[in-house]
Coordinates of C-alpha atoms and ligand atoms in Angstrom, one line a residue:
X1 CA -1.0 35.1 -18.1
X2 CA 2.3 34.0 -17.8
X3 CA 2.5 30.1 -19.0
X4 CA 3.2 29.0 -15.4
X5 CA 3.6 24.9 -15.0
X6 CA 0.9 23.0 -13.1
X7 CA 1.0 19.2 -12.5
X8 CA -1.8 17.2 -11.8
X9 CA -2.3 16.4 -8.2
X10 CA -3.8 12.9 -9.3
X11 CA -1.0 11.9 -12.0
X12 CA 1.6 14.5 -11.5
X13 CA 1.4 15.0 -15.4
X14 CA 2.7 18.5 -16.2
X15 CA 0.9 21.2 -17.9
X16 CA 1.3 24.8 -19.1
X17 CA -1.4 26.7 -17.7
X18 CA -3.2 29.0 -20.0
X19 CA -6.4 31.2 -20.0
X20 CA -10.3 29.6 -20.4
X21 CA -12.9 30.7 -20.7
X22 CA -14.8 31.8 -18.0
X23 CA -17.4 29.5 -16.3
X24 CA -14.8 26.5 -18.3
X25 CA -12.9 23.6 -16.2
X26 CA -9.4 22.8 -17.3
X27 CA -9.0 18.7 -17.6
X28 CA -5.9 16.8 -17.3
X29 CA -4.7 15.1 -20.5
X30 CA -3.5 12.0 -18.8
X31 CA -5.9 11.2 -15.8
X32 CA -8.7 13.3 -17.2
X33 CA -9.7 14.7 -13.6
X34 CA -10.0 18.4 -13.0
X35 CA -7.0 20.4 -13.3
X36 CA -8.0 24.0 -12.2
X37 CA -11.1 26.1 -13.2
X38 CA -11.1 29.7 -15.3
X39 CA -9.7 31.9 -12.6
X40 CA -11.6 34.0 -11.0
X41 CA -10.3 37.6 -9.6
X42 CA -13.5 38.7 -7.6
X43 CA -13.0 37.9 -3.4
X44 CA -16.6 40.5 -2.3
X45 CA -18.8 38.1 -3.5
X46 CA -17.3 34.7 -1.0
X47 CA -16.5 37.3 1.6
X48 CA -19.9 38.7 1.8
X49 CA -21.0 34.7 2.1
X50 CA -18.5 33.8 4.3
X51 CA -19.8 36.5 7.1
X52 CA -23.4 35.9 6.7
X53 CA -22.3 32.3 7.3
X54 CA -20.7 33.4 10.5
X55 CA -23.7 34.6 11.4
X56 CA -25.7 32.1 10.4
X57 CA -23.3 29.8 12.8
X58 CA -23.2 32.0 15.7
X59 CA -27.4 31.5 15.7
X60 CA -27.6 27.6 14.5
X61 CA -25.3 27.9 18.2
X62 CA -27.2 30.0 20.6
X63 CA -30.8 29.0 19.5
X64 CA -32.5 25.6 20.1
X65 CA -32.3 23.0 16.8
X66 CA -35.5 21.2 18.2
X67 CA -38.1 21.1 20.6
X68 CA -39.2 17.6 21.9
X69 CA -42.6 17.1 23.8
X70 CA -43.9 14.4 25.7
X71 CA -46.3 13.9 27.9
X72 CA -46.2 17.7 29.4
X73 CA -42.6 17.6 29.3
X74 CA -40.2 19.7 26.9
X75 CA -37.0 19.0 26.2
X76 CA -34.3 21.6 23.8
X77 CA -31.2 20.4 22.1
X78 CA -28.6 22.9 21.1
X79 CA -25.8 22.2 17.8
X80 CA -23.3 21.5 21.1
X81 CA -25.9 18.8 23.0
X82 CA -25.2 16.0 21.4
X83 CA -21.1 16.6 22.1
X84 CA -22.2 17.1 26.1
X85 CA -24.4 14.1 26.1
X86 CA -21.9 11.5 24.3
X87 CA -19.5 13.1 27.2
X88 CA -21.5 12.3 29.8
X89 CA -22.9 9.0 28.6
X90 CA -19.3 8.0 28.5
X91 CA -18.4 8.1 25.0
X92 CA -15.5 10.7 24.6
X93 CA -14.2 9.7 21.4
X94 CA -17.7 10.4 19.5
X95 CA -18.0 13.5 21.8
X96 CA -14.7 14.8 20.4
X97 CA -15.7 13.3 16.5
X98 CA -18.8 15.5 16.7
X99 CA -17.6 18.8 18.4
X100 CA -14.7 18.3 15.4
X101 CA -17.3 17.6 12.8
X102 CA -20.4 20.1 13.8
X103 CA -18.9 22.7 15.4
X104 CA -14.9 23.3 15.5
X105 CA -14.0 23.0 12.1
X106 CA -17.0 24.5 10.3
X107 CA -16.0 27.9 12.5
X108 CA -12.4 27.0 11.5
X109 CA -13.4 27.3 8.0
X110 CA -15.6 30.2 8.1
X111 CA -13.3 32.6 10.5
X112 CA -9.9 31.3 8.0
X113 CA -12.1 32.9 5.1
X114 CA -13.0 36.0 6.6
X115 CA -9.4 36.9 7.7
X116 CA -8.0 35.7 5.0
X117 CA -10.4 37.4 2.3
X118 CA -11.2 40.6 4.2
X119 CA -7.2 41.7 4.0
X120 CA -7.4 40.8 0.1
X121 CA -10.1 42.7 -0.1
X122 CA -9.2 45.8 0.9
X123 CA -6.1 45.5 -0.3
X124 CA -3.8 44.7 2.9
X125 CA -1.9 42.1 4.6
X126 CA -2.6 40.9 7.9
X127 CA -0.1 38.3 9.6
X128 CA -0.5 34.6 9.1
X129 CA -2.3 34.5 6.1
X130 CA -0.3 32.2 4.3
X131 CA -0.5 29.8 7.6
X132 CA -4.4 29.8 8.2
X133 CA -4.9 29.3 4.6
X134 CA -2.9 26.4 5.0
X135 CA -4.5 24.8 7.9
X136 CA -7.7 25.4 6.0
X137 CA -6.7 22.2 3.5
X138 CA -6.4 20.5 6.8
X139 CA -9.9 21.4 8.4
X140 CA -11.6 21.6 5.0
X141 CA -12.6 17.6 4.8
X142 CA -13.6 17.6 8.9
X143 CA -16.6 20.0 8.6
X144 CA -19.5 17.9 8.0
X145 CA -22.4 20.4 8.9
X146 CA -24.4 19.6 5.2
X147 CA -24.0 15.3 6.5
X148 CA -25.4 16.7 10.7
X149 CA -28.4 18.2 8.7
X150 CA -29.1 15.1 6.9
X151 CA -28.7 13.7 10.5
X152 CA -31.1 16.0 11.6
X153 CA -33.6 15.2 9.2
X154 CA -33.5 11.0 10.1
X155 CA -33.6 12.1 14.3
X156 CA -36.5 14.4 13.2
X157 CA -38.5 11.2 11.2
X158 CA -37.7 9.1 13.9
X159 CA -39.5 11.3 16.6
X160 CA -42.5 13.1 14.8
X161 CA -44.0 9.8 14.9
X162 CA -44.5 9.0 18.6
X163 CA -44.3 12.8 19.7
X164 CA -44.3 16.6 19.3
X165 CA -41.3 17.9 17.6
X166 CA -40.9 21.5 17.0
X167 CA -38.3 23.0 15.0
X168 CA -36.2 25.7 16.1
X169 CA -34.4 29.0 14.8
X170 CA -31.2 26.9 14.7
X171 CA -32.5 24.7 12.6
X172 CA -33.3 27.2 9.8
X173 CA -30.3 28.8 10.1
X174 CA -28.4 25.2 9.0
X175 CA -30.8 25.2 6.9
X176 CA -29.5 28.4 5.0
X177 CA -26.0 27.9 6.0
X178 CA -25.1 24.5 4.5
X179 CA -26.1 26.6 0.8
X180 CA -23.9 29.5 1.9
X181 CA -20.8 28.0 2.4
X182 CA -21.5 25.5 -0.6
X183 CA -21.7 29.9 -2.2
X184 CA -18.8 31.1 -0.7
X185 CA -16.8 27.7 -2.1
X186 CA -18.1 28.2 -5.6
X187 CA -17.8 31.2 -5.9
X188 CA -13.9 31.8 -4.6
X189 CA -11.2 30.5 -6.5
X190 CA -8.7 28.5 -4.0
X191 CA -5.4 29.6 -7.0
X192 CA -6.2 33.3 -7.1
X193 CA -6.1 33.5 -3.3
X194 CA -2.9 31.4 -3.0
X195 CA -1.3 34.2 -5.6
X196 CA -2.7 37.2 -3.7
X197 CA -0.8 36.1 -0.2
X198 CA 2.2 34.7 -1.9
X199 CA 5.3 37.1 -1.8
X200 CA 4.8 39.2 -4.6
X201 CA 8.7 38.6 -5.4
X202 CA 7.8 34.8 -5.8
X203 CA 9.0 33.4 -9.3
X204 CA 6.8 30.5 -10.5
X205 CA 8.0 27.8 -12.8
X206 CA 7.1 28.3 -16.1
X207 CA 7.5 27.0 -20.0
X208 CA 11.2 28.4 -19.8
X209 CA 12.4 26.5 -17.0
X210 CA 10.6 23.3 -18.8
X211 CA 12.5 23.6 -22.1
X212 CA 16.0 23.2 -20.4
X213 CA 14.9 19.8 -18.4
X214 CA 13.4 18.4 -21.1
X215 CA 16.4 17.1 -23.3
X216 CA 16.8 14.2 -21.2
X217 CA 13.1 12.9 -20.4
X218 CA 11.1 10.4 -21.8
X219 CA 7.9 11.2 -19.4
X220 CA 5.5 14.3 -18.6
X221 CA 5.2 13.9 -15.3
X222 CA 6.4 16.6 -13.2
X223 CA 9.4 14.6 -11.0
X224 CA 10.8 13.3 -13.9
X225 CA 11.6 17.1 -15.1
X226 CA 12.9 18.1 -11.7
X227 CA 10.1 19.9 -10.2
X228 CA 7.7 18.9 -7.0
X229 CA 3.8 19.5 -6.7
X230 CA 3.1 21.2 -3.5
X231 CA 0.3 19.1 -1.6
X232 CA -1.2 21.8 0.2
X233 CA -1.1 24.8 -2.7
X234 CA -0.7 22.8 -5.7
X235 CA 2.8 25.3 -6.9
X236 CA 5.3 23.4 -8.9
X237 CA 8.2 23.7 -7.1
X238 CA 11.8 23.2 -8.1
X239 CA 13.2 20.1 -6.4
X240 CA 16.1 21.0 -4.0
X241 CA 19.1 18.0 -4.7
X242 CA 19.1 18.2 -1.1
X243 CA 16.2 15.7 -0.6
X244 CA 14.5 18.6 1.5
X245 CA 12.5 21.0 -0.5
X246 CA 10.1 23.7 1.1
X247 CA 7.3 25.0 -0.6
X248 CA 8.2 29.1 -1.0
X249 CA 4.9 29.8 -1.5
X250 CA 3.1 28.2 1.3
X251 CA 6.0 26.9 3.3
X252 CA 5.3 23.0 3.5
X253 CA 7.7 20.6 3.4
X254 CA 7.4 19.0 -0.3
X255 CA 7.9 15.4 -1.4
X256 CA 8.2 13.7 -5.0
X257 CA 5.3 11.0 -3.4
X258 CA 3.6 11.3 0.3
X259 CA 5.6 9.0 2.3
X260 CA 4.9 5.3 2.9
X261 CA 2.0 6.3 0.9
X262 CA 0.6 3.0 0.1
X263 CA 1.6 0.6 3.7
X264 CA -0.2 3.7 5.6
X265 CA -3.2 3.1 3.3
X266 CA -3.6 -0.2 3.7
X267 CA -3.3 -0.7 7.4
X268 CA -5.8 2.2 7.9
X269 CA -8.4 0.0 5.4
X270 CA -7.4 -3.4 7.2
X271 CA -8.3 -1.7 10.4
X272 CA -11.3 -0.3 9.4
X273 CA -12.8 -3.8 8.0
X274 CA -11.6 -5.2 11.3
X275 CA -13.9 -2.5 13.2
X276 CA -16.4 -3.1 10.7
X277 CA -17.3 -6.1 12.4
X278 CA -18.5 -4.5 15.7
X279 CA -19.9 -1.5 13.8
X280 CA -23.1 -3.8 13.0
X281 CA -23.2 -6.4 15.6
X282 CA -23.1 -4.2 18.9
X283 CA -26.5 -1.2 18.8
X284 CA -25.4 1.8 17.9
X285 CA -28.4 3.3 20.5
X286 CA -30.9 2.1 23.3
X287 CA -34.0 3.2 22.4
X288 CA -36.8 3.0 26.3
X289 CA -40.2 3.9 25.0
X290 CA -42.3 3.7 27.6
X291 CA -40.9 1.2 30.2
X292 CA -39.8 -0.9 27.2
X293 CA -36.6 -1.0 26.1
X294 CA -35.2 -2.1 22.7
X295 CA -31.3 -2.1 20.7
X296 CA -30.9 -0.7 17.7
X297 CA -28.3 -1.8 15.2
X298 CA -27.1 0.1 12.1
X299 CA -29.2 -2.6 10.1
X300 CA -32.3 -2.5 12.6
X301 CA -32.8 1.3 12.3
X302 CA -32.8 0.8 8.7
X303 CA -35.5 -2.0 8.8
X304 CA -37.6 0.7 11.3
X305 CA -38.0 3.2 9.0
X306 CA -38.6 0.9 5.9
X307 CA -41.1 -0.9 8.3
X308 CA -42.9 2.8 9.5
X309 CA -42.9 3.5 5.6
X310 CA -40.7 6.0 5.6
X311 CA -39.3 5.0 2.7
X312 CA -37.2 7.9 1.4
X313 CA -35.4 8.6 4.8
X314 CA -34.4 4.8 4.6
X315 CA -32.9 4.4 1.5
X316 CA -30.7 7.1 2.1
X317 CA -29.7 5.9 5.5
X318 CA -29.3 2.5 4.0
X319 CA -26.8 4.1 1.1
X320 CA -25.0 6.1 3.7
X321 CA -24.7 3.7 6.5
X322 CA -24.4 0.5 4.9
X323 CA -23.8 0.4 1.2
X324 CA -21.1 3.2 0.7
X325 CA -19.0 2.2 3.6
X326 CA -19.1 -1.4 2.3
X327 CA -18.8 -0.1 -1.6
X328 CA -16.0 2.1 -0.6
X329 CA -13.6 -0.7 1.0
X330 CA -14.0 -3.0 -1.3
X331 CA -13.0 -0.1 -4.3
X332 CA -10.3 1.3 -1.7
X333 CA -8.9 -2.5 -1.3
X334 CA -9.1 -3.0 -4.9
X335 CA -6.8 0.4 -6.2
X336 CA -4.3 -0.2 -3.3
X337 CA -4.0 -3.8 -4.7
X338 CA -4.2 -2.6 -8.3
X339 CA -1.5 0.0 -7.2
X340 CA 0.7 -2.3 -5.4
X341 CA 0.8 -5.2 -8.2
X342 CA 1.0 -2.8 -10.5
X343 CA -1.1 -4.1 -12.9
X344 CA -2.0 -2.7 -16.5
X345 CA -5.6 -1.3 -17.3
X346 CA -7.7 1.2 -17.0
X347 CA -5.6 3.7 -15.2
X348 CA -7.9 7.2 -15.5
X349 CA -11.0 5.1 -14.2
X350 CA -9.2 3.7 -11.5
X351 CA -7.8 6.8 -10.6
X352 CA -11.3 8.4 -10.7
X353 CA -12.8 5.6 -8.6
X354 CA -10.0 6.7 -6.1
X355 CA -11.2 10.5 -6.4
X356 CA -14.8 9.5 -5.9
X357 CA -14.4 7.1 -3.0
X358 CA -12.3 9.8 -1.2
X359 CA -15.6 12.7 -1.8
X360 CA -18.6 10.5 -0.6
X361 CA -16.9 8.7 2.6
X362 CA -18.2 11.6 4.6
X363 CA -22.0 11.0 4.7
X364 CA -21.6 7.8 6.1
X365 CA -21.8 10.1 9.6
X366 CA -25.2 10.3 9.2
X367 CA -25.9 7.4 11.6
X368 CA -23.5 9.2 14.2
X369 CA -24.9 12.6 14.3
X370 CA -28.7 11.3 14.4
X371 CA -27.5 9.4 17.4
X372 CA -25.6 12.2 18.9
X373 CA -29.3 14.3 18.2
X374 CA -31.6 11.8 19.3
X375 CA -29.4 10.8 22.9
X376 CA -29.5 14.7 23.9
X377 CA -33.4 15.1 23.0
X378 CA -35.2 12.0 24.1
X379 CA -34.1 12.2 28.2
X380 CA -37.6 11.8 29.4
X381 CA -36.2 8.1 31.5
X382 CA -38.2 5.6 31.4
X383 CA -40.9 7.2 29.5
X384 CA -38.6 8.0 26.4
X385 CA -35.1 8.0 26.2
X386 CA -32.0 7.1 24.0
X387 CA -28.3 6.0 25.2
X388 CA -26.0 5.5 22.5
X389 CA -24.3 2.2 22.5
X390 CA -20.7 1.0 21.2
X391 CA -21.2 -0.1 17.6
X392 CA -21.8 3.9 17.2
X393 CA -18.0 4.0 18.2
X394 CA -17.3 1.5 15.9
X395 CA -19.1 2.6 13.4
X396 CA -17.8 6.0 13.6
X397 CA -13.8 4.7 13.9
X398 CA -14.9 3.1 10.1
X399 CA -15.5 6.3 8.7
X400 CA -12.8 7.8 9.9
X401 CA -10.1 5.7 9.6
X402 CA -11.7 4.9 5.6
X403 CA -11.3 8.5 5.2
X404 CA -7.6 8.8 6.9
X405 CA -6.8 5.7 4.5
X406 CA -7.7 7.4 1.3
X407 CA -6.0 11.0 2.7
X408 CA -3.3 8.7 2.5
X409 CA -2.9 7.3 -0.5
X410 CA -1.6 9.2 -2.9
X411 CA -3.1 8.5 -6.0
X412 CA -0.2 8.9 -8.6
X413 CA 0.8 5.5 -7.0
X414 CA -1.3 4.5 -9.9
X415 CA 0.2 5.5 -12.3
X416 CA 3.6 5.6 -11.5
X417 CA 3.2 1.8 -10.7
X418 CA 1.9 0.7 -13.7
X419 CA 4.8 2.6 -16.0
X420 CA 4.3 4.6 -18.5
X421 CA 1.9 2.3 -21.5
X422 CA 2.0 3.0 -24.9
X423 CA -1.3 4.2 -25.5
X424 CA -0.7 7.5 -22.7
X425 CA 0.4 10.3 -24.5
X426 CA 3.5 10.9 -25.3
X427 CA 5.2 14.7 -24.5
X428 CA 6.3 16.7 -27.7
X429 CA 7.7 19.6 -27.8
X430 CA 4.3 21.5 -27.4
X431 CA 3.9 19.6 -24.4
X432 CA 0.4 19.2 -22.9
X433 CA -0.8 22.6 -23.7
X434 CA -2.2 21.6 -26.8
X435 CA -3.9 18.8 -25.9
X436 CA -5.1 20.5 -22.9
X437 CA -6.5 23.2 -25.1
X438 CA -8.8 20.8 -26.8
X439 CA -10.1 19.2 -23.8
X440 CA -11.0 22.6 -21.9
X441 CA -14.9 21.4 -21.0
X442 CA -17.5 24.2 -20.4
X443 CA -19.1 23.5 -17.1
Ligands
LIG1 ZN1 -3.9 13.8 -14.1
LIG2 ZN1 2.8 25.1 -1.2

């Protein structure tokens, strides 16, 4: 392998990459994160995934999830009900969130693989592959199908207990498909695919290039030695003394830092604590059981479940719903401030808290889809039925607008604000790749 540069996309240190071992992840010396995994050449095995996912999609689609009966009467829901009930109900923003979420930009992801893998496979090129694989880092945090079946799984508790609820072929089949995308992930390596669609005439930065800018530099991180870190493909890029560099590989505009990186973070969190607020105080549903009806907060539907002793279903509604979007602002509010003060410390565990907030924000949909499930099931009037209510807005603008914040804060923020300390290593001349050597940790 030719010792092409890589910087880490969490401290922009630089690095020579070099072969591991297979099955081995790569660690950045600096921020300790990972850095890229042993590669791997094989594209059958996650295309072979990614179409019996397609199929699996196209029947979680057609066939009912579950069947709801009450007093003689059946209702069906479909994965696309809960999207036509929040429309009719009056709620277009959560209709559009969960179309997004359950439907849109899982097939996004699923089709993108499929043409972008099949031409690889066979050996071909098909037009646009470069551009679909790069709307796929778009879509890629927006399909939440694994957080709709945990969803699923609350709606389902909720009902079994006051009538009969059947099961569905749909619901197997997210059943089996939440695994077999998790599969076709794993299994394909994001890098190889990237240097299989890149112009084969495409000259990467390597050790060479680093030993001419390195006379003058008293850092390791990338933009100090001239080159740029693609955000969407991760390829070191020379920076153009222009000011307006373009990725040549995937044909993004590149920047030393994402712009106005940390104000955009912080009014996204300030907004998100402000909506907070209503999130909890206004029901996210109306629950009418028969003739009676009753408002059910975030909190409330919490206290049901504990109270009907489903214990296991609460706690992780309570840890989704409540605790990680409250444990997330408050370690979100503390880097930016960290970041903006610029204060000393523990640097690779702040940045990690960063990487960790931004992974888990997801599942606090939970709470949205089960109401988007339960609204389209439970139309029986006056006998049974569920509206959703506001604070399900509310709640749902928190987890997006969280997640928007930490898209965008870019996290080497931390590190270029604090300076280079003492104790970080220092670049020699055999730059990180020794280092990086020794910290190669089998996964
Ligand atoms: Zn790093
Ligand atoms: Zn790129």
């Amino acid at each position: 392998m030719a010792h092409r540069l890589i910087a880490c996309e969490h401290c922009d240190y630089l690095h020579v990459e070099e072969d591991i071992p297979t099955g081995s992840v790569a660690c950045c010396v600096r921020c300790g994160l990972p850095l890229y995994s042993s590669e791997q050449n094989r594209f059958d095995k996650p295309l072979a995934f990614a179409i019996t996912a397609l199929l699996l999609f196209a029947i979680a689609n057609i066939y009912p999830v579950l069947t709801f009966g009450m007093e003689g009467r059946v209702e069906t829901n479909t994965l696309g009900s809960g999207v036509l009930t929040f429309w009719q109900e009056g709620f277009p923003f959560l209709a559009f969130m969960v179309a997004v979420t359950s439907i849109v930009a899982p097939l996004l992801l699923i089709v993108a693989h499929i043409y972008v893998l099949m031409p690889i496979w066979m050996g071909a090129k098909w037009p646009g592959m470069q551009q679909i694989w790069r709307v796929l880092s778009v879509v890629r945090p927006w399909s939440m199908l694994d957080v709709f079946l945990i969803g699923l799984l609350v709606a389902l508790t909720k009902l079994t207990d006051f009538a009969q609820v059947i099961a569905g072929p749909a619901f197997f089949a997210i059943c089996c498909l939440i695994p077999t995308i998790l599969l076709m992930n794993v299994t394909l390596d994001a890098r190889a695919v990237w240097r299989r669609i890149a112009p084969s005439s495409l000259k990467y930065p390597d050790q060479d290039d680093l030993k001419v800018l390195s006379d003058d530099v008293d850092g390791a991180e990338a933009r100090k030695h001239g080159f740029l870190s693609c955000h969407t493909c991760a390829m070191v890029v020379t920076e153009n003394p222009s000011g307006h560099t373009r990725c040549p590989r995937c044909g993004d505009a590149v920047h030393q830092r994402k712009a106005r990186s940390l104000s955009r973070a912080w009014a996204l969190l300030v907004a998100a604590v402000i909506l907070y607020v209503p999130a909890n105080v206004f029901p996210i549903m109306t629950v009418t059981y028969l003739g009676r009806s009753e408002a059910d907060t975030i909190l409330s539907g919490v206290a049901t479940l504990a109270a009907a002793g489903e214990w296991p279903i609460a706690i992780v509604v309570f840890t989704a719903s409540i605790l990680v979007p409250i444990i997330k602002i408050v370690l979100l509010g503390w880097v930016y401030l960290a970041t903006y003060l610029g204060l000393p410390g523990p640097l690779r565990e702040r940045t990690f808290i960063y990487r960790v907030t931004e992974l888990v924000g997801r599942w606090s949909m939970v709470d949205v889809f089960m109401v988007s499930i339960l609204a389209a099931l439970v139309k029986l009037g006056n006998i049974a039925s569920v509206h959703p209510g506001f604070g399900a807005v509310a709640f749902c603008g928190v987890v997006i607008l969280t997640m928007l914040s930490a898209m965008a804060f870019d996290p080497r923020l931390i590190w270029d604000r604090a300076g280079m300390r003492s104790s970080e290593p220092k670049p020699d001349t055999g730059f990180a790749r020794d280092q990086m050597d020794r910290q190669g940790t089998p996964s």
